[in-house]
XYZ file of C-alpha atoms in Angstrom:
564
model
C 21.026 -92.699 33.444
C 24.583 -93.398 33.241
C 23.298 -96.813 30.405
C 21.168 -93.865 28.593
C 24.220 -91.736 28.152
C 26.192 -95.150 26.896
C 23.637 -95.731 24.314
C 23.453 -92.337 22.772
C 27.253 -92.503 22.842
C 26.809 -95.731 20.921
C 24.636 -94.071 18.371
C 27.207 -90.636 18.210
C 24.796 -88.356 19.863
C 26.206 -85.914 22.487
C 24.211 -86.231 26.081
C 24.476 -82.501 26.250
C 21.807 -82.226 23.480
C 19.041 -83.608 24.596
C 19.819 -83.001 28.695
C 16.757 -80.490 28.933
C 14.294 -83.688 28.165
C 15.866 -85.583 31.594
C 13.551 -85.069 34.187
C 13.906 -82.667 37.444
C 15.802 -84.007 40.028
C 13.341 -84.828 42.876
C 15.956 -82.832 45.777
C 15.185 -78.925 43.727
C 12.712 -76.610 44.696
C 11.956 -73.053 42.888
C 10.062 -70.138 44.101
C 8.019 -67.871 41.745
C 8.264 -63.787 42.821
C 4.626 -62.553 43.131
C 3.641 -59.383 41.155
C 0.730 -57.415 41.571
C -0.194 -55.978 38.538
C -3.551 -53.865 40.175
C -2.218 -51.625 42.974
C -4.449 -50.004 44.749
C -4.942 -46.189 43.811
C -6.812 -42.832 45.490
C -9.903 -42.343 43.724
C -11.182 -39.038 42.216
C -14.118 -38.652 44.246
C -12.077 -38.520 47.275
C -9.373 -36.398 46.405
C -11.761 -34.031 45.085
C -15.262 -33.439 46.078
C -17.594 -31.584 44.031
C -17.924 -30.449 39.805
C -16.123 -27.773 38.782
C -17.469 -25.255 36.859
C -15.536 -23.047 34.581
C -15.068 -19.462 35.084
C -15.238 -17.879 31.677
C -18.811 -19.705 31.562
C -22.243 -17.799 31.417
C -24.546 -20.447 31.063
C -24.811 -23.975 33.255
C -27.147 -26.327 31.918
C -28.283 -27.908 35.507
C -28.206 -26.248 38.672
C -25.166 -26.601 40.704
C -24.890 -26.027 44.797
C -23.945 -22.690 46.116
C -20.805 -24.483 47.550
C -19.972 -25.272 43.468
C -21.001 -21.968 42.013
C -19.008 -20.297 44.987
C -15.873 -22.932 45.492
C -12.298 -21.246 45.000
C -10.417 -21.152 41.126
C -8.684 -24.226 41.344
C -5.238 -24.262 39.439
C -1.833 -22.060 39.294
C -1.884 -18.546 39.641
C -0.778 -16.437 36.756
C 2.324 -15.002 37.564
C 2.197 -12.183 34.202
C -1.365 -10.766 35.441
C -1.496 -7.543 36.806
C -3.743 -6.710 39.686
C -6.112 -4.905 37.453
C -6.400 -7.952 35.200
C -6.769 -10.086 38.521
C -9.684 -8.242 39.655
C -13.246 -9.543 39.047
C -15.136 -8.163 36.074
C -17.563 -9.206 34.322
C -17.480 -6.863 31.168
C -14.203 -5.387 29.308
C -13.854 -2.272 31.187
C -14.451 -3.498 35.256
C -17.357 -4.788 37.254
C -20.165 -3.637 36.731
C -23.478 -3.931 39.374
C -26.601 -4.527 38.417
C -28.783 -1.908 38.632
C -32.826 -2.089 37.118
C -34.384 0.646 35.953
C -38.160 0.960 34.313
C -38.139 1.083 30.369
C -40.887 3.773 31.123
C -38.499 5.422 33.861
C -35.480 5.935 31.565
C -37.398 7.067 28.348
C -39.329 9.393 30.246
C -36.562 10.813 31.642
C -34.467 10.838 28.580
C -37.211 12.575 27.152
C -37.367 15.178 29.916
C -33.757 15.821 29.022
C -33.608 16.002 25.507
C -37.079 18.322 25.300
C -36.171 21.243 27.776
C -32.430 21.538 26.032
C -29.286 22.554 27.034
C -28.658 24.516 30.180
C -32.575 23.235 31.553
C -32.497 19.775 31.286
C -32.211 17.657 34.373
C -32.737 13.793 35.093
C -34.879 13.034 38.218
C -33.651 9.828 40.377
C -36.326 8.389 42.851
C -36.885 5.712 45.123
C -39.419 4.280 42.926
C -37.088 5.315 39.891
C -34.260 2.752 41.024
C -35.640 0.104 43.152
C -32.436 -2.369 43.138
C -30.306 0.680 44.284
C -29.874 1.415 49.022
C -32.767 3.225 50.051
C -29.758 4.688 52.467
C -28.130 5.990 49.429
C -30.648 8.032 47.514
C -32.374 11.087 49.264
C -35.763 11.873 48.354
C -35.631 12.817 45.056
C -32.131 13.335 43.474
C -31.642 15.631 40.599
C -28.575 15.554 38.103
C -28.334 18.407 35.242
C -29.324 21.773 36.319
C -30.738 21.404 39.749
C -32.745 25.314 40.225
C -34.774 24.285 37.316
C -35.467 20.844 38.426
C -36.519 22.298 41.952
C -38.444 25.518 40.348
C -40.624 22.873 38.176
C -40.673 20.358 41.456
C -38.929 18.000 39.428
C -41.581 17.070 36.716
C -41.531 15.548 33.673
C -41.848 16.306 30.551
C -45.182 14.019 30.583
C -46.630 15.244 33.436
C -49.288 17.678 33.263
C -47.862 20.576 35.012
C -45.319 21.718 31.877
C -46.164 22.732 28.557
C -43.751 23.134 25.700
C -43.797 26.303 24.204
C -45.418 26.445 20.731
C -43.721 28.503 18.099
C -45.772 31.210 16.912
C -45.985 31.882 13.117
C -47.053 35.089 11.103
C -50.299 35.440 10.916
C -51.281 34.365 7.149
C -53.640 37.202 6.296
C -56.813 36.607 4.379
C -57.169 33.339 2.464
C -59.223 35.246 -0.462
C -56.276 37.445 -1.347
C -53.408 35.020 -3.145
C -50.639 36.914 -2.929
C -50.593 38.428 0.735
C -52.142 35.120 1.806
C -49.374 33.210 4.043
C -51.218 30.060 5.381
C -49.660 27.326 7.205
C -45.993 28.448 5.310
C -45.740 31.759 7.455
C -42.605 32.459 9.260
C -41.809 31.535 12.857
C -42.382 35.059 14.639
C -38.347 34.442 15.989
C -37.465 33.255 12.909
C -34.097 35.265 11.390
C -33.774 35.661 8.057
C -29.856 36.173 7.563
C -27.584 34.703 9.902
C -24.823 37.337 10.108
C -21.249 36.558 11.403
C -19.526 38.071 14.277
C -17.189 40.462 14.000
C -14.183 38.698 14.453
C -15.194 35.912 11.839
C -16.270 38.717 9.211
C -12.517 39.880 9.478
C -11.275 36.239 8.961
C -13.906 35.885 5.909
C -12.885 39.034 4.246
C -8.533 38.170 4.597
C -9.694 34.641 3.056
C -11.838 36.419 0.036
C -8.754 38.973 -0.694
C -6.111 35.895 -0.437
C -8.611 34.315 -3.381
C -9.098 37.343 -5.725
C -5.366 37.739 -5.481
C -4.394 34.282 -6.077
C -7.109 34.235 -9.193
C -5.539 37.743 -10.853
C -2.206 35.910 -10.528
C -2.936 33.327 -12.700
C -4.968 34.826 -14.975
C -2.346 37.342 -15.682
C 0.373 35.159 -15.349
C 0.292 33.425 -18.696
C 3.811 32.378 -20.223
C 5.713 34.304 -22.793
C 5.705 33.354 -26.267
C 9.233 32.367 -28.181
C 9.939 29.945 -30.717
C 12.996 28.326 -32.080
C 14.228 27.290 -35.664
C 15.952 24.380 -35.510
C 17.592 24.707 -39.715
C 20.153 26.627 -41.005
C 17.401 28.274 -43.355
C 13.725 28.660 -43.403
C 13.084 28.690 -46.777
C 15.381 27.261 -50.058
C 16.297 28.293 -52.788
C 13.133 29.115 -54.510
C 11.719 31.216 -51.402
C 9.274 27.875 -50.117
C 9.279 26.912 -46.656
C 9.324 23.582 -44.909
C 5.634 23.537 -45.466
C 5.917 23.021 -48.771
C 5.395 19.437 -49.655
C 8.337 17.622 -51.081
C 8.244 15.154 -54.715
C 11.753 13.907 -53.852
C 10.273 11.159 -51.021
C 10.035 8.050 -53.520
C 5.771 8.705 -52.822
C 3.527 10.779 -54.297
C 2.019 12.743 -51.240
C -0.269 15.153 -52.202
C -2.165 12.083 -53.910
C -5.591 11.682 -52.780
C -5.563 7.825 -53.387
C -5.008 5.161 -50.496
C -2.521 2.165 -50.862
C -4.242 -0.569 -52.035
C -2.632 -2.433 -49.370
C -1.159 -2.594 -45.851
C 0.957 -5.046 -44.331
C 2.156 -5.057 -40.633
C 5.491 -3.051 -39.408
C 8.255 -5.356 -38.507
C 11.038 -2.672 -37.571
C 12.237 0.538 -36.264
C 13.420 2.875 -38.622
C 14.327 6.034 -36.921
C 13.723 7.904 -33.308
C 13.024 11.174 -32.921
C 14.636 12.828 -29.378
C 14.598 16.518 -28.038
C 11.337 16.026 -25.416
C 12.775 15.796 -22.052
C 9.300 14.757 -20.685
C 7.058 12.632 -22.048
C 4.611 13.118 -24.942
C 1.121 13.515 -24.765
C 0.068 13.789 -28.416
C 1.016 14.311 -31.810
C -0.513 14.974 -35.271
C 0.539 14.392 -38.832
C 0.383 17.383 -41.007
C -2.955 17.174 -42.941
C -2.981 15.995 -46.639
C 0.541 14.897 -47.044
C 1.952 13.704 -43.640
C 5.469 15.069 -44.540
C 5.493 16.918 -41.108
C 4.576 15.560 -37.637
C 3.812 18.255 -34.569
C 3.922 17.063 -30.901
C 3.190 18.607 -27.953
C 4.952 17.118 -24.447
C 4.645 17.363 -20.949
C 7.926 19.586 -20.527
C 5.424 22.463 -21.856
C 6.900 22.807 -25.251
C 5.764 22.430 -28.816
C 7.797 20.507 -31.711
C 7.425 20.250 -35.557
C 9.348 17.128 -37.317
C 10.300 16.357 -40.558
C 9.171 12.867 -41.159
C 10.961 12.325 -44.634
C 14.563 13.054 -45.714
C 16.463 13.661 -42.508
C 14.161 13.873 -40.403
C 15.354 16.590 -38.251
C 13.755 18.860 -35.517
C 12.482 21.815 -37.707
C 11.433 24.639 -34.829
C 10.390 24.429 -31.260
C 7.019 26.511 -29.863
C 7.342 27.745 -26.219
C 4.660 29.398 -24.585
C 2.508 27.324 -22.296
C 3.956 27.785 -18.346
C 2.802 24.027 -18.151
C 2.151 20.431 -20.043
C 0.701 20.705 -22.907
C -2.581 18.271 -23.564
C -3.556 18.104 -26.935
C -2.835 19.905 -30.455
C -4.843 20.160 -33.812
C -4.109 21.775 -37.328
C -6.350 23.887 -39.461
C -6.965 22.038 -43.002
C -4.113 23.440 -44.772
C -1.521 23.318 -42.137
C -0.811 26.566 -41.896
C -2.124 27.483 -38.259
C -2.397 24.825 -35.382
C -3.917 25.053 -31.261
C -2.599 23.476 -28.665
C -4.367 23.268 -25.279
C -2.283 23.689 -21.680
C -2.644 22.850 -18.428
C -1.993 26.125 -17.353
C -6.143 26.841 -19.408
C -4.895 29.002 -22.155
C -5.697 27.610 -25.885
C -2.932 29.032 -28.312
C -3.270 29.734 -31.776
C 0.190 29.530 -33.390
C 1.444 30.058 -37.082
C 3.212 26.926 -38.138
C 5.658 28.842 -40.533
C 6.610 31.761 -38.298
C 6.489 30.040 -35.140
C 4.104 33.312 -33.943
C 1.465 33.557 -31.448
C -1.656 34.570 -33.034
C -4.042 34.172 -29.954
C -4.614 33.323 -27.377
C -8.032 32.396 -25.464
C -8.815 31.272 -21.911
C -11.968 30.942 -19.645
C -9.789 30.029 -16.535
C -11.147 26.065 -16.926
C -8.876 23.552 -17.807
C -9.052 22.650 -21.814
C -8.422 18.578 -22.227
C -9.445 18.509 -26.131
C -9.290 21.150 -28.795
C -11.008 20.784 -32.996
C -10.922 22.836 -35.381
C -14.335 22.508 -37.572
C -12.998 20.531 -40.786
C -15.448 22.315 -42.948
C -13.421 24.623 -45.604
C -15.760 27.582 -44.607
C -15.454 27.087 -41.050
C -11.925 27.253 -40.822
C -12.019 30.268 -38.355
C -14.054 28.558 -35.687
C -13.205 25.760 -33.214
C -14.589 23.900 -30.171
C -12.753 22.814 -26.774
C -13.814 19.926 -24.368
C -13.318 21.961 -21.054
C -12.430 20.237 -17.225
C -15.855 22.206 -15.947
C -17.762 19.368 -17.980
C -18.724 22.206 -20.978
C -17.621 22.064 -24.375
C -17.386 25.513 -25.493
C -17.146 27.412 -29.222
C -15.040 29.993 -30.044
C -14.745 30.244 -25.908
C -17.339 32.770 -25.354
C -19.823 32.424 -28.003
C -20.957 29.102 -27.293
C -21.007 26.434 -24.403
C -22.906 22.845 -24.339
C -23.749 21.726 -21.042
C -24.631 18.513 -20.447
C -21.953 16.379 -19.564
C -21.472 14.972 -15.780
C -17.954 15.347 -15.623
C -15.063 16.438 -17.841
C -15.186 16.260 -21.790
C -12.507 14.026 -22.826
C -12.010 14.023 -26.364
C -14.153 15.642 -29.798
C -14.356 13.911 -33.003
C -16.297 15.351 -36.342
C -18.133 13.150 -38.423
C -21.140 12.549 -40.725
C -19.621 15.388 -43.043
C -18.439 17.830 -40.146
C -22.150 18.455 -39.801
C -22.130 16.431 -36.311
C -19.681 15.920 -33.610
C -18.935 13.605 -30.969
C -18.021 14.073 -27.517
C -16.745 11.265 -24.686
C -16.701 12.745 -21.192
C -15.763 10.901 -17.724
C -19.266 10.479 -16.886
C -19.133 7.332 -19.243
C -21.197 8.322 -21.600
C -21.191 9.236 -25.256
C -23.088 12.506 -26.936
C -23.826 13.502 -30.779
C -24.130 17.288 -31.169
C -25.253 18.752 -34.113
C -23.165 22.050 -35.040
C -24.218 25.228 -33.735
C -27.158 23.468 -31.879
C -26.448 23.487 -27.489
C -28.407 20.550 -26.962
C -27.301 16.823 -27.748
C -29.436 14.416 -29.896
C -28.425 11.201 -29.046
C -27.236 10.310 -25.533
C -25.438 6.795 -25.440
C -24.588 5.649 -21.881
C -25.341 1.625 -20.786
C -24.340 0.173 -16.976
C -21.899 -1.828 -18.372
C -19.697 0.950 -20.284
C -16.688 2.467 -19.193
C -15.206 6.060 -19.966
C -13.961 6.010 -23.168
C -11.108 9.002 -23.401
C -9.824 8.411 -27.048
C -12.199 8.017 -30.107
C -11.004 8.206 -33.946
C -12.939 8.389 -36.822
C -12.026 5.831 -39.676
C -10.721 6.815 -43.100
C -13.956 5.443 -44.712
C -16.312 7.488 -41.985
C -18.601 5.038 -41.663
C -16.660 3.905 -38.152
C -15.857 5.086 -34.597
C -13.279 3.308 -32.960
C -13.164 4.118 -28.855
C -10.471 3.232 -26.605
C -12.209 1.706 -23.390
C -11.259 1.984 -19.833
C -11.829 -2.005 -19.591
C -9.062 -2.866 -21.640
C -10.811 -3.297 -24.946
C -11.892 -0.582 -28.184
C -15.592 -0.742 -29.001
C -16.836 0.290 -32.598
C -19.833 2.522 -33.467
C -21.417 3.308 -36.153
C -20.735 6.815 -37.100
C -23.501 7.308 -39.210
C -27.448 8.036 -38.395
C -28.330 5.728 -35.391
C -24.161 5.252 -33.787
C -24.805 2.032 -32.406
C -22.290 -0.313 -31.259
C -21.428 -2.752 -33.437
C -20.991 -6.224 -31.251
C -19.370 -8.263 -33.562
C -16.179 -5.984 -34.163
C -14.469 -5.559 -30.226
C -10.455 -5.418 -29.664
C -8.935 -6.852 -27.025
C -5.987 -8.370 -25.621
C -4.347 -5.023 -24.703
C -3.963 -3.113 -20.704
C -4.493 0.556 -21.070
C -7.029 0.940 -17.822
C -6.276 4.506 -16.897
C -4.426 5.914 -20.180
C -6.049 7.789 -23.028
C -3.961 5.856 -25.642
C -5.062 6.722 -28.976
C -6.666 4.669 -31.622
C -5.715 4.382 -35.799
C -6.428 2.739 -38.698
C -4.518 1.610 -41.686
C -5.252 3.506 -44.596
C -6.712 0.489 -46.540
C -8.638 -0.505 -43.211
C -6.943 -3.422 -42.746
C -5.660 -2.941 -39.388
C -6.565 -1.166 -36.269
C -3.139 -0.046 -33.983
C -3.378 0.971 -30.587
C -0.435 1.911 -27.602
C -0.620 0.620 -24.116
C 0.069 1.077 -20.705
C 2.997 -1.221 -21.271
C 4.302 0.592 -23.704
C 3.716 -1.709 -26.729
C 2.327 -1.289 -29.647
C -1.093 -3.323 -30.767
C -2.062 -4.203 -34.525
C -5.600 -6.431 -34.796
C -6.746 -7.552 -38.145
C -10.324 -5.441 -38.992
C -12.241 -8.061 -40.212
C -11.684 -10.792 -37.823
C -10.581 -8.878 -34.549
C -7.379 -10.758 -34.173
C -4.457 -9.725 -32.521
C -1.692 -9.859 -35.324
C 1.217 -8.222 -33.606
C 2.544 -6.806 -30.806
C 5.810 -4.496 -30.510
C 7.712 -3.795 -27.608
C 7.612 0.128 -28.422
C 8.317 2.344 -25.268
C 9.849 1.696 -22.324
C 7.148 3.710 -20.768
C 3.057 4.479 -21.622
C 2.626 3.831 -25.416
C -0.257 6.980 -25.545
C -0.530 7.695 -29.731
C 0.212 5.140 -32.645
C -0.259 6.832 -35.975
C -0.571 5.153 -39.273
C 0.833 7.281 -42.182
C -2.257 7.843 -44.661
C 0.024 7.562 -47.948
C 2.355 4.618 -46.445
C 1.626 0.958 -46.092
C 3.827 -0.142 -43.131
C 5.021 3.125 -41.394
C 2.966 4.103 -38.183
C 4.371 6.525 -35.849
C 4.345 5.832 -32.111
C 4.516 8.100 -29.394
C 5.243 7.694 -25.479
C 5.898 8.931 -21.864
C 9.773 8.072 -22.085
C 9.499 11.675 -24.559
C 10.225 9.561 -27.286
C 8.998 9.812 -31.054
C 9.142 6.169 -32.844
C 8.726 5.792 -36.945
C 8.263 1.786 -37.627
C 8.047 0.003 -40.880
C-alpha cells in the first residue's frame, strides 16, 4: 500500500481521493439493525363480531340474526339530545304500536258514525274488531261516542239489519193529470222550512248593521263638495268686452284655420312649465278648434284652465270635487266642459264664469266622461261607470255588457258609433242610442287597453296596451287590428298613459311609467326619440293640432310640460 500511495504521489494525485476504492480491512466487522416493516395487528373480526346495521334504516336486503337486529347503538352518545329526542320512535310525533284493524271493520264503523249524526253516533270496539290488541284489555264490547244509544240499539251497525234510516217524507204530489197542482218527485220534504229566520239577538245585530249602512250611504250622497272658482287675471275680459275664450291673431299662427301643417318634425326642447298642481295630473285637454287654452284636472281635486300662448299664465281655478279628479272633456265650442271625480259626481261647469251648471251622480264611480261630438247633440253625453255600465245622460240610458269597469270612450265613424275599452280586456262598438254592442273584440292574447285615441284622419285607433306596446285598429266598418303597425319599446304596464298623433300623421307620442316621453315614426314603427319628461308617471302627451313640434306633456310630479 505504502508503494501505491508513492506512485500516485509520483503522478500528483492525492491518496485521499481515491481511498474509498482500497479494500476493507480484513480485522472490521458491521452489524445491520433489523426492521420489521409488517407488525402484527388485531384484526376486525375479532375486535368486533357481527354487521352492523344502521338505525335510521327501514329496509335490510338479507336477513340478519336477532343478536344483529337487536345488538346495542354502537358509537358516542349525543350530549345536545333531550330525553324526549332520546326516546324510541318510529314516526315524528312518538312511538307508535301497531295495531290491525279490518278495512271492513273501520269503514263500517265509520259509517255507523257518520250516518246516525251528532249526539247518536258511537264506534263499537270488539274482540273480533281488534285482534292484535290484549284480550285482558278490552271488555266485551266497548263503545266510544254516546254510549245509551249504542246500548239501546245493542251496539249495531249501520249495516246490520236491525236499524233503518229514516226516509224523508215529501208532499204528496197530487194528481199527475192536473199540471199545475201536480208536484211529482220535486215536492217538499214534509220538515222542510221555507225561511230560515234569525234569532232574536242576531235580528238586533242585523238591524244596527243595516242603519250604520243607510246612514253611511245618505252621508255621502249628500255630502258632495261646494262649488267656488278662482280667476287667476287682473281682468276677465279686455278692452273690447271678449273674454279669454276668445281666440287670439297675435300668436305668429293662424288658429282658427282648419288646415294641418304640412309637416311635423320631432321636439328637441322644453319651452315652458306650467306649476300650481300640488298633486299630480291625471288628464288634460286642449281647447277644441284652436288649442289656445289647455284645461287639466289633478289629483289634489281641483280644476285648471291655461293659457298656452303669450304668457302663458294660470287663467282661473275650478273647485268642487271633495276628491281626485279622473278625467275632463269640452263641449265643441268650448264654452262648457265635465269633469268626472272620485268622489261619483260628474260636473258640468261654464268655462267663462267658472259656474256650476250641474251636477249628476248615480253613486258609481265615473272613470271616463264624452260629450257626443255631433253639433245637434251637444246637450247629451255618456260616462264609462266603475259598476261595468256605460250610462247616457245618467238615467236615461245604461249599456250593460262589460265584465268589469269601462275604462275609456272614444267616438268615431262620424260620431254615429262609439268605442268602449273596459278591464275585462276586451273592446266593444256601440252604435248611438242602441244598448246592445255590435262588435265584441276580445282574443287570449290581449291585454286591457285603458287609453284609446282616435287619429286626425279617422280612419285609425291607436290603444295603449297593458303589455307595454299600442296596437292599431281600424276605426272604420270591420275595426280589425292592423298587424303590421305595433309600437313598442316603451314600460307603461299598469298606467293609462295616453296616446297622440301629429297632426300630419307622422308621428305617434306616448308617456310612460318612467316618465319619458315616446315619439315612433307612423309608417315604419320606429322609435325616433325619447325625452326624459317627468320625474314621475308621464300619463298624457298632447300634440298641438295647428303646431309642428309643440306637444304638451303631462305627469304625476303635478307638472304641465310644453316642448318644441
Amino acid at each position: 500500500m505504502p508503494i501505491v500511495a508513492g506512485c500516485l504521489a509520483a503522478y500528483g494525485i492525492d491518496p485521499d481521493a481515491v481511498s474509498h476504492l482500497q479494500p476493507l480491512k480484513s480485522g472490521r466487522k458491521t452489524s445491520l439493525s433489523v426492521l420489521n416493516s409488517a407488525p402484527e395487528v388485531a384484526v376486525k373480526e375479532d375486535v368486533e363480531t357481527g354487521t352492523h346495521i344502521d338505525p335510521s334504516l327501514k329496509e335490510l336486503l338479507y336477513n340478519p340474526t336477532y343478536e344483529t337486529m337487536f345488538a346495542p347503538e354502537f358509537g358516542p352518545v349525543n350530549p345536545f339530545k333531550t330525553q324526549q329526542m332520546a326516546a324510541p320512535r318510529n314516526m315524528l310525533s312518538g312511538y307508535a304500536e301497531p295495531a290491525h284493524v279490518n278495512d271492513f271493520m273501520f269503514e263500517q264503523q265509520r259509517r255507523t258514525f257518520s250516518t246516525f249524526g251528532k249526539g247518536h253516533a258511537y264506534f263499537t270496539f270488539t274482540k273480533e274488531n281488534l285482534p292484535s290488541v290484549d284480550s285482558s284489555q278490552v271488555s266485551s264490547s266497548s263503545y266510544i261516542g254516546a254510549v245509551e244509544e249504542a246500548e239501546k240499539k245493542k251496539g249495531l251497525t249501520v249495516f246490520e239489519s236491525g236499524l233503518k234510516k229514516e226516509k224523508r217524507k215529501r208532499v204528496k204530489g197530487g194528481d199527475a193529470s192536473e199540471i199545475d197542482s201536480f208536484l211529482g218527485p220535486w215536492a217538499k220534504y214534509q220538515d222542510e222550512k221555507n225561511v230560515a229566520k234569525p234569532l232574536e239577538e242576531e235580528q238586533k245585530e242585523l238591524d244596527e248593521i243595516t242603519a250604520k249602512r243607510q246612514k253611511r250611504g245618505k252621508n255621502e250622497e249628500e255630502a258632495f263638495a261646494e262649488e267656488k272658482t278662482i280667476l287667476h287675471v287682473k281682468d276677465a275680459y279686455d278692452y273690447q268686452g271678449r273674454s279669454y275664450l276668445h281666440v287670439p291673431q297675435d300668436v305668429g299662427i293662424n288658429l282658427r284655420s282648419a288646415e294641418i301643417p304640412d309637416k311635423c318634425y320631432l321636439p328637441k326642447k322644453q319651452l315652458h312649465v306650467w306649476t300650481g298642481h300640488t298633486k299630480g295630473v291625471s288628464a288634460i285637454q286642449l281647447f277644441p278648434g284652436s288649442g289656445h287654452l289647455l284645461l287639466s284636472c289633478s289629483m289634489d281635486c281641483k280644476i285648471k284652465l291655461w293659457e298656452v300662448y303669450s304668457g302663458r299664465r294660470c287663467l282661473r281655478t275650478f273647485i268642487g270635487h271633495s276628491k281626485a279628479v279622473h278625467d275632463i272633456c269640452f263641449n265643441n265650442a268650448g264654452t262648457q266642459f265635465l269633469s268626472a271625480g272620485y268622489d261619483r259626481y260628474l260636473k258640468l261647469w261654464d268655462s267663462e264664469t267658472g259656474q256650476c251648471i250641474s251636477r249628476f251622480t248615480n253613486r258609481k264611480v265615473p272613470y271616463c266622461v264624452k260629450f257626443n261630438p255631433d253639433e245637434d247633440k251637444q246637450n247629451l253625453f255618456v260616462a264609462g261607470m266603475s259598476d261595468k255600465k256605460i250610462v247616457q245622460d245618467i238615467i236615461s240610458h245604461s249599456h250593460s255588457r262589460h265584465l268589469g269597469a269601462v275604462n275609456i270612450i272614444t267616438f268615431v265613424d262620424e260620431n254615429r258609433r262609439f268605442v268602449s275599452t273596459s278591464g275585462d280586456k276586451s273592446l266593444r262598438v256601440w252604435e248611438w242610442d242602441i244598448a246592445v254592442d255590435f262588435k265584441y273584440i276580445a282574443q287570449p292574447s290581449m291585454h286591457s287597453m285603458p287609453a284609446v285615441t282616435l287619429s286626425p284622419s279617422g280612419k285609425w285607433l291607436a290603444c295603449q296596451s297593458m303589455d307595454n306596446q299600442i296596437l292599431i285598429f281600424g276605426a272604420q266598418n270591420r275595426f280589425r287590428l292592423n298587424k303590421k303597425k305595433v309600437f313598442k319599446g316603451h314600460m307603461v304596464a299598469g298606467y293609462a298613459c295616453q296616446v297622440d298623433f301629429s297632426p300630419d300623421m307622422s308621428y305617434v307620442v306616448s308617456g310612460d311609467a318612467d316618465g319619458k316621453l315616446n315619439i315612433w315614426d307612423w309608417k315604419t314603427t320606429k322609435l325616433y326619440h325619447r325625452i326624459k319628461a317627468h320625474d314621475k308617471v308621464c300619463i298624457s302627451a298632447l300634440w298641438h293640432p295647428h303646431e309642428t313640434s309643440k306637444v304638451i306633456t303631462c305627469g304625476w310630479d303635478g307638472q304641465i310640460k310644453l316642448w318644441d
